[in-house]
Structure formats: C-alpha cells, structure tokens
CSV table of C-alpha atoms and ligand atoms in Angstrom, one decimal:
chain,number,residue,atom,x,y,z
Z,1,MET,CA,78.5,64.0,161.9
Z,2,GLU,CA,78.4,67.2,163.9
Z,3,THR,CA,82.1,67.0,164.7
Z,4,ILE,CA,83.3,67.4,161.1
Z,5,ASP,CA,85.6,70.4,160.9
Z,6,THR,CA,86.0,73.0,158.3
Z,7,MET,CA,89.2,73.3,156.3
Z,8,LYS,CA,90.5,75.6,159.0
Z,9,GLY,CA,89.5,73.1,161.7
Z,10,LYS,CA,86.6,75.0,163.1
Z,11,ARG,CA,83.0,74.3,163.2
Z,12,VAL,CA,80.8,77.2,162.2
Z,13,ALA,CA,77.9,78.7,164.2
Z,14,LEU,CA,75.5,81.6,164.1
Z,15,VAL,CA,73.5,83.2,166.8
Z,16,THR,CA,70.7,85.8,166.1
Z,17,GLY,CA,69.9,88.6,168.6
Z,18,ALA,CA,73.5,88.3,169.6
Z,19,ALA,CA,74.2,92.0,170.4
Z,20,MET,CA,73.1,91.5,174.0
Z,21,GLY,CA,71.2,89.4,176.6
Z,22,ILE,CA,70.8,85.7,176.0
Z,23,GLY,CA,72.1,85.8,172.4
Z,24,LEU,CA,75.3,87.5,173.5
Z,25,ALA,CA,75.9,84.9,176.3
Z,26,CYS,CA,75.2,82.0,173.9
Z,27,ALA,CA,77.5,83.5,171.2
Z,28,GLU,CA,80.2,83.9,173.8
Z,29,ALA,CA,79.8,80.3,175.1
Z,30,ILE,CA,79.7,78.9,171.5
Z,31,ALA,CA,82.7,80.9,170.4
Z,32,LYS,CA,84.7,79.9,173.5
Z,33,ALA,CA,83.8,76.2,172.8
Z,34,GLY,CA,85.7,76.6,169.5
Z,35,TYR,CA,83.1,77.4,166.9
Z,36,MET,CA,83.7,80.2,164.3
Z,37,THR,CA,80.7,82.2,165.5
Z,38,VAL,CA,78.7,84.8,163.6
Z,39,LEU,CA,76.9,87.3,165.9
Z,40,VAL,CA,73.8,88.4,164.0
Z,41,ASP,CA,71.7,91.3,165.2
Z,42,ILE,CA,69.5,94.1,163.9
Z,43,LYS,CA,71.8,96.7,165.4
Z,44,GLU,CA,75.5,97.5,165.5
Z,45,PRO,CA,77.4,95.1,167.8
Z,46,SER,CA,77.4,96.1,171.4
Z,47,GLU,CA,80.6,96.8,173.2
Z,48,GLN,CA,80.6,93.3,174.7
Z,49,ALA,CA,80.0,91.8,171.3
Z,50,ARG,CA,82.8,93.8,169.8
Z,51,LYS,CA,85.1,92.7,172.7
Z,52,LEU,CA,84.3,89.1,171.9
Z,53,VAL,CA,85.2,89.7,168.2
Z,54,GLU,CA,88.4,91.6,169.1
Z,55,GLU,CA,89.5,89.0,171.7
Z,56,GLY,CA,90.0,86.7,168.8
Z,57,PHE,CA,87.5,84.0,169.9
Z,58,GLY,CA,86.7,83.3,166.3
Z,59,ALA,CA,83.7,85.6,166.3
Z,60,VAL,CA,82.4,88.1,163.8
Z,61,ALA,CA,79.4,90.4,163.8
Z,62,TYR,CA,76.8,90.7,161.0
Z,63,ARG,CA,73.9,93.1,160.9
Z,64,CYS,CA,70.6,91.6,159.7
Z,65,ASP,CA,66.9,92.0,160.5
Z,66,VAL,CA,65.6,88.4,160.8
Z,67,SER,CA,62.1,89.4,159.8
Z,68,ASP,CA,63.5,90.3,156.3
Z,69,THR,CA,63.5,87.1,154.3
Z,70,LEU,CA,65.9,88.3,151.6
Z,71,ALA,CA,68.3,89.7,154.2
Z,72,VAL,CA,68.3,86.4,156.1
Z,73,LYS,CA,69.0,84.5,152.8
Z,74,GLU,CA,71.9,86.8,152.1
Z,75,MET,CA,73.2,86.5,155.6
Z,76,ILE,CA,73.3,82.6,155.5
Z,77,GLU,CA,74.9,82.8,152.0
Z,78,TRP,CA,77.5,85.2,153.4
Z,79,VAL,CA,78.3,82.8,156.3
Z,80,VAL,CA,78.6,79.8,154.0
Z,81,GLY,CA,80.5,81.8,151.3
Z,82,LYS,CA,83.0,82.9,153.9
Z,83,TYR,CA,83.3,79.9,156.2
Z,84,GLY,CA,82.2,77.1,154.0
Z,85,ARG,CA,79.6,75.5,156.1
Z,86,LEU,CA,77.1,75.9,159.0
Z,87,ASP,CA,77.2,73.4,161.9
Z,88,ALA,CA,75.1,75.1,164.5
Z,89,ALA,CA,72.5,77.9,164.6
Z,90,HIS,CA,70.7,79.5,167.5
Z,91,ASN,CA,67.7,81.4,166.3
Z,92,ASN,CA,67.2,83.7,169.3
Z,93,ALA,CA,66.3,87.2,168.2
Z,94,GLY,CA,63.0,88.3,169.7
Z,95,ILE,CA,61.0,91.3,170.8
Z,96,GLN,CA,58.4,91.8,173.5
Z,97,THR,CA,54.9,93.3,172.8
Z,98,PRO,CA,53.8,96.1,175.1
Z,99,GLN,CA,52.0,94.4,178.0
Z,100,ARG,CA,48.3,94.8,177.6
Z,101,PRO,CA,45.2,92.5,177.5
Z,102,MET,CA,44.8,90.8,174.1
Z,103,ALA,CA,42.0,93.0,172.7
Z,104,GLU,CA,44.1,96.1,173.4
Z,105,ILE,CA,47.1,94.9,171.3
Z,106,THR,CA,47.0,96.7,168.0
Z,107,ASP,CA,47.3,94.9,164.6
Z,108,GLU,CA,50.6,96.7,164.0
Z,109,GLU,CA,52.0,95.4,167.3
Z,110,PHE,CA,50.8,91.9,166.6
Z,111,ASP,CA,52.2,91.9,163.0
Z,112,ARG,CA,55.6,93.1,164.1
Z,113,THR,CA,55.8,90.6,167.0
Z,114,VAL,CA,54.9,87.7,164.6
Z,115,ALA,CA,57.3,89.1,162.0
Z,116,VAL,CA,60.3,89.0,164.3
Z,117,ASP,CA,59.5,86.3,166.9
Z,118,LEU,CA,58.0,83.7,164.6
Z,119,LYS,CA,58.7,84.6,160.9
Z,120,GLY,CA,62.3,85.5,162.0
Z,121,VAL,CA,62.8,81.9,163.3
Z,122,TRP,CA,61.1,80.5,160.2
Z,123,ASN,CA,63.3,82.6,157.8
Z,124,CYS,CA,66.5,81.6,159.6
Z,125,MET,CA,65.6,77.9,159.8
Z,126,ARG,CA,64.7,77.6,156.2
Z,127,TYR,CA,68.1,78.8,154.9
Z,128,GLU,CA,70.0,77.1,157.6
Z,129,ILE,CA,68.3,73.8,156.7
Z,130,ILE,CA,69.0,74.3,153.0
Z,131,GLN,CA,72.7,74.5,153.9
Z,132,MET,CA,72.7,71.7,156.5
Z,133,LEU,CA,71.0,69.4,154.0
Z,134,LYS,CA,74.0,69.9,151.6
Z,135,GLN,CA,76.3,68.9,154.5
Z,136,GLY,CA,74.1,66.1,155.8
Z,137,SER,CA,74.5,67.5,159.3
Z,138,GLY,CA,73.7,70.3,161.6
Z,139,ALA,CA,72.1,71.4,164.9
Z,140,ILE,CA,69.5,74.2,165.3
Z,141,VAL,CA,68.2,75.6,168.6
Z,142,ASN,CA,65.3,78.0,168.6
Z,143,THR,CA,64.6,80.3,171.5
Z,144,SER,CA,61.0,79.8,172.7
Z,145,SER,CA,60.2,80.7,176.4
Z,146,GLN,CA,58.6,79.3,179.5
Z,147,GLY,CA,55.7,81.2,177.9
Z,148,GLY,CA,55.9,78.7,175.1
Z,149,VAL,CA,54.3,76.1,177.4
Z,150,THR,CA,52.1,78.4,179.7
Z,151,GLY,CA,50.0,81.4,179.3
Z,152,LEU,CA,51.2,84.7,180.8
Z,153,PRO,CA,49.1,87.8,181.4
Z,154,GLY,CA,49.2,90.7,178.9
Z,155,GLN,CA,51.5,89.1,176.4
Z,156,ALA,CA,49.1,87.4,173.9
Z,157,ALA,CA,51.0,88.1,170.7
Z,158,TYR,CA,54.4,87.2,172.2
Z,159,ILE,CA,53.1,84.0,173.9
Z,160,ALA,CA,51.3,82.9,170.7
Z,161,CYS,CA,54.7,83.1,168.8
Z,162,LYS,CA,56.6,81.3,171.6
Z,163,HIS,CA,54.0,78.4,171.5
Z,164,ALA,CA,54.3,78.4,167.7
Z,165,ILE,CA,58.1,78.1,167.9
Z,166,ILE,CA,57.7,74.8,169.7
Z,167,GLY,CA,55.3,73.5,167.1
Z,168,LEU,CA,57.6,74.6,164.3
Z,169,THR,CA,60.6,73.0,166.1
Z,170,ARG,CA,58.9,69.7,166.6
Z,171,THR,CA,57.6,69.4,163.1
Z,172,ALA,CA,60.8,70.4,161.4
Z,173,ALA,CA,62.7,68.0,163.7
Z,174,ILE,CA,60.6,65.2,162.4
Z,175,ASP,CA,61.0,66.4,158.8
Z,176,TYR,CA,64.8,66.4,159.0
Z,177,ALA,CA,65.7,63.8,161.7
Z,178,ALA,CA,66.8,61.2,159.1
Z,179,LYS,CA,68.9,63.8,157.3
Z,180,GLY,CA,71.4,64.4,160.1
Z,181,ILE,CA,69.8,67.7,161.3
Z,182,ARG,CA,68.7,68.1,164.9
Z,183,ILE,CA,66.2,70.9,165.8
Z,184,ASN,CA,65.4,71.7,169.4
Z,185,ALA,CA,64.0,74.6,171.4
Z,186,VAL,CA,65.2,76.2,174.6
Z,187,CYS,CA,62.5,77.7,176.8
Z,188,PRO,CA,64.1,80.3,179.2
Z,189,GLY,CA,62.3,81.4,182.4
Z,190,VAL,CA,62.8,85.0,183.4
Z,191,ILE,CA,66.4,85.8,182.7
Z,192,ARG,CA,68.1,88.9,183.8
Z,193,THR,CA,68.8,90.5,180.4
Z,194,PRO,CA,68.1,94.0,179.0
Z,195,MET,CA,64.6,92.8,177.8
Z,196,ALA,CA,63.7,91.7,181.4
Z,197,GLU,CA,65.4,94.7,183.0
Z,198,ASP,CA,63.3,96.9,180.8
Z,199,LEU,CA,60.1,95.2,182.0
Z,200,ILE,CA,61.2,95.5,185.6
Z,201,HIS,CA,62.2,99.1,185.1
Z,202,ARG,CA,58.7,100.0,183.9
Z,203,ASN,CA,57.2,98.1,186.9
Z,204,PRO,CA,59.6,98.0,189.8
Z,205,GLU,CA,57.4,95.6,191.8
Z,206,LEU,CA,57.5,93.0,189.0
Z,207,GLU,CA,60.8,91.5,190.2
Z,208,THR,CA,59.4,90.6,193.6
Z,209,GLU,CA,56.2,89.2,192.0
Z,210,LEU,CA,58.2,87.2,189.5
Z,211,VAL,CA,60.6,85.7,192.1
Z,212,ARG,CA,57.6,84.7,194.2
Z,213,ASP,CA,56.5,82.4,191.4
Z,214,ILE,CA,59.9,80.9,190.7
Z,215,PRO,CA,60.6,77.9,193.0
Z,216,ALA,CA,64.3,78.5,192.5
Z,217,GLY,CA,63.8,81.8,194.2
Z,218,ARG,CA,65.7,84.0,191.7
Z,219,LEU,CA,65.8,85.1,188.1
Z,220,GLY,CA,68.0,83.1,185.7
Z,221,LYS,CA,71.3,84.3,184.3
Z,222,PRO,CA,72.0,84.5,180.5
Z,223,GLU,CA,74.9,82.1,181.0
Z,224,GLU,CA,72.5,79.4,182.3
Z,225,ILE,CA,70.7,79.5,179.0
Z,226,ALA,CA,74.0,79.5,177.1
Z,227,ASN,CA,75.0,76.3,178.8
Z,228,ALA,CA,71.8,74.6,177.7
Z,229,VAL,CA,72.1,75.9,174.1
Z,230,LEU,CA,75.7,74.8,173.8
Z,231,TRP,CA,74.8,71.3,175.0
Z,232,LEU,CA,71.9,71.1,172.6
Z,233,CYS,CA,74.2,72.1,169.7
Z,234,SER,CA,76.9,69.6,170.8
Z,235,PRO,CA,77.4,65.9,169.8
Z,236,GLN,CA,76.6,65.1,173.5
Z,237,ALA,CA,73.0,65.8,172.6
Z,238,SER,CA,73.1,63.6,169.5
Z,239,PHE,CA,69.8,61.8,170.2
Z,240,VAL,CA,68.0,64.9,171.5
Z,241,ASP,CA,65.7,66.1,168.7
Z,242,GLY,CA,62.4,68.0,168.7
Z,243,HIS,CA,62.8,68.7,172.4
Z,244,ALA,CA,61.6,71.9,174.2
Z,245,LEU,CA,64.1,72.3,177.1
Z,246,LEU,CA,62.8,74.4,180.0
Z,247,VAL,CA,65.4,76.3,181.8
Z,248,ASP,CA,63.2,78.2,184.2
Z,249,GLY,CA,64.0,77.4,187.9
Z,250,ALA,CA,60.9,75.1,187.9
Z,251,PHE,CA,58.5,78.0,187.2
Z,252,SER,CA,56.4,76.2,184.6
Z,253,ILE,CA,56.0,72.9,186.4
Z,254,HIS,CA,54.9,74.1,189.9
A,301,NAP,P1,67.3,91.3,174.4
A,301,NAP,O1,68.1,91.6,175.6
A,301,NAP,O2,66.2,92.4,174.1
A,301,NAP,O3,68.2,91.0,173.2
A,301,NAP,C1,67.6,90.6,172.0
A,301,NAP,C2,68.4,91.1,170.8
A,301,NAP,O4,67.8,90.8,169.6
A,301,NAP,C3,68.6,92.7,170.8
A,301,NAP,O5,69.9,93.0,170.5
A,301,NAP,C4,67.6,93.1,169.8
A,301,NAP,O6,67.9,94.3,169.2
A,301,NAP,C5,67.8,92.0,168.8
A,301,NAP,N1,66.7,92.0,167.8
A,301,NAP,C6,65.5,92.4,167.9
A,301,NAP,N2,64.8,92.3,166.8
A,301,NAP,C7,65.6,91.8,165.9
A,301,NAP,C8,65.5,91.5,164.5
A,301,NAP,N3,64.4,91.7,163.8
A,301,NAP,N4,66.6,90.9,163.9
A,301,NAP,C9,67.8,90.7,164.5
A,301,NAP,N5,67.9,91.0,165.8
A,301,NAP,C10,66.9,91.5,166.5
A,301,NAP,O7,66.4,90.0,174.6
A,301,NAP,P2,66.7,88.7,175.6
A,301,NAP,O8,66.1,88.9,176.9
A,301,NAP,O9,68.2,88.3,175.5
A,301,NAP,O10,65.9,87.6,174.8
A,301,NAP,C11,66.4,86.8,173.7
A,301,NAP,C12,65.4,85.8,173.4
A,301,NAP,O11,65.0,85.0,174.5
A,301,NAP,C13,64.1,86.4,172.8
A,301,NAP,O12,63.6,85.5,171.8
A,301,NAP,C14,63.2,86.3,174.0
A,301,NAP,O13,61.8,86.3,173.6
A,301,NAP,C15,63.6,85.1,174.7
A,301,NAP,N6,63.3,85.0,176.1
A,301,NAP,C16,63.8,85.9,177.0
A,301,NAP,C17,63.4,85.8,178.3
A,301,NAP,C18,64.0,86.8,179.3
A,301,NAP,O14,63.6,86.7,180.5
A,301,NAP,N7,64.9,87.6,179.0
A,301,NAP,C19,62.6,84.8,178.8
A,301,NAP,C20,62.1,83.9,177.8
A,301,NAP,C21,62.4,84.0,176.5
A,301,NAP,P3,67.0,95.6,169.7
A,301,NAP,O15,67.4,95.9,171.1
A,301,NAP,O16,67.3,96.7,168.8
A,301,NAP,O17,65.5,95.2,169.7
C-alpha cells in the first residue's frame, strides 16, 4: 500500500522541526529517497534546508508552529491540496526544558514543553491520520528519546513528554493497524545537533560525562537517526507497528 505513487509519481512526506538537527537530516534522507518532502519548522528555513529545496530534491519549506492546532490543520490541508496525498510523516519538532530539578521547573516552562513536545505530536498525528484514512495507507514516525524509556536528571517535563509519545504511538498504532496506517517512534540517544551542542556549550564537561555512559563511546550523528526513520517509513518495515526504536549506542540497555 505504501508504494502507491502520486500522479506525478512521487510519494509525499512531511518532517517537522526540519530546519536543523535531526529533522533536517531526516528530511534530507527522505527527499533523497524520492519523496516529495515538506520541511516544516517554526522558523524560516535554515541555509541547509534552503539548499535542499534549491537542489531540486523535491523538497519545500513550510512555516508552522506544531503547538498551534489550527496552524497544523492548515499545514496538512496545504500539503494535501498541493500534492494530493501524504504517505509518510515524521513528527519530530521538540524543545528542551531548562535543566533543573522537577520542583524548580515553572508552570510556564512545563506548559510550553507539553505544548510543543507532546501536543505538537498529537496535533500532527490527528490530521495526518485523517488524511491517511482517506488513502487507506501511510506511515508515521514520532520522535521520542532514549529519555522516553529512562529517567534523566533535571529534565522532568521533557522526559514526561517523551514517555507520553511512546504511549501515544503504541495506542494509535493499535487504533489504526487494520486501516493500513503504521505508527512508530524513534528514540534517539544523544545526537550531535544544535540542541545537544547548546547543552554542551552551557556545560562543557557534559560531553565527557555523556560519552562515559554510552557503550558505543561517542555521540550519535543526525544521519544515524535519519536512516532509522527512513526505514520505519518504508515498505521494508511493513509489519513494524507501535514500536519504539532505540538508536542510542546501547545507552539505555546497559
Ligand atoms: P534542534 O536541533 O533544536 O531542532 C529542532 C527544530 O524544531 C528547530 O528548528 C526548532 O526551532 C524547531 N521547533 C521548535 N519548536 C517548534 C514548534 N513549536 N513547531 C515547529 N518547529 C519547532 O533539535 P534536535 O536535537 O534535532 O531534536 C529533534 C527532536 O529529537 C526533538 O524532538 C528532540 O527532543 C529529539 N531528541 C534529540 C536528541 C539529541 O540528542 N539531539 C536526543 C533525543 C531526542 P527553534 O530552534 O526555533 O526552537
């Protein structure tokens, strides 16, 4: 089912949080695999995202705040209006909460984290699924984290959302498995992206500490998450559904 082409012969995908980091790497991999790919982000496309669009890899940038339900609805309607369908979606946009013990995180910080990291995925999934039900096919990948299966210090709001994404993924996968829609999560370890660089910049000893806990002995690369996401979206993963795929250099299992 997932190999059905559009009239122009291309499958259609969207990636959120695609201006940089993991989202950009995933959008690049998906576009280069032949999907018409919409790069969704809250901000203007980065230089690299613009390059991907200009290089003619069938990519286009769209500005949208995933925490805004109406904006997400309009974004999915725009994608379907322009390209006719939606075959794959990677709901990846996310933010970090300032690192502090739970009781020191403010209500405003908690609410914004939930709005982007959890409600953002919820919003996107809802409208993606509405379209995929019309087609009778589709694959969705939600970005959770290694922190979706473990606790991590000082990140209570963020970790709560990442756990919730796995529960949401599993439940929705069951709801729609018989309708031709597969829904999985990817759980990255520490990946060298602007988000991780920002944390390391604020605490230079963090990288050494982090690497000490990663059996693979290094941070991951955005491309390593992109390979997993591309596979989860592909027909090669046709019986993989409701799975939370750890890509973390064995951090969470040691
Ligand atoms: P990143 O480098 O900060 O990129 C995230 C992108 O999403 C940014 O362009 C960001 O824009 C955008 N964004 C933020 N809020 C948004 C919103 N409301 N609507 C649309 N776009 C929004 O992050 P990353 O490291 O690539 O992380 C991507 C995902 O992987 C996140 O869900 C993160 O939690 C998860 N993850 C990352 C790691 C890691 O080590 N990097 C590990 C586990 C999980 P702004 O820059 O303006 O905020």
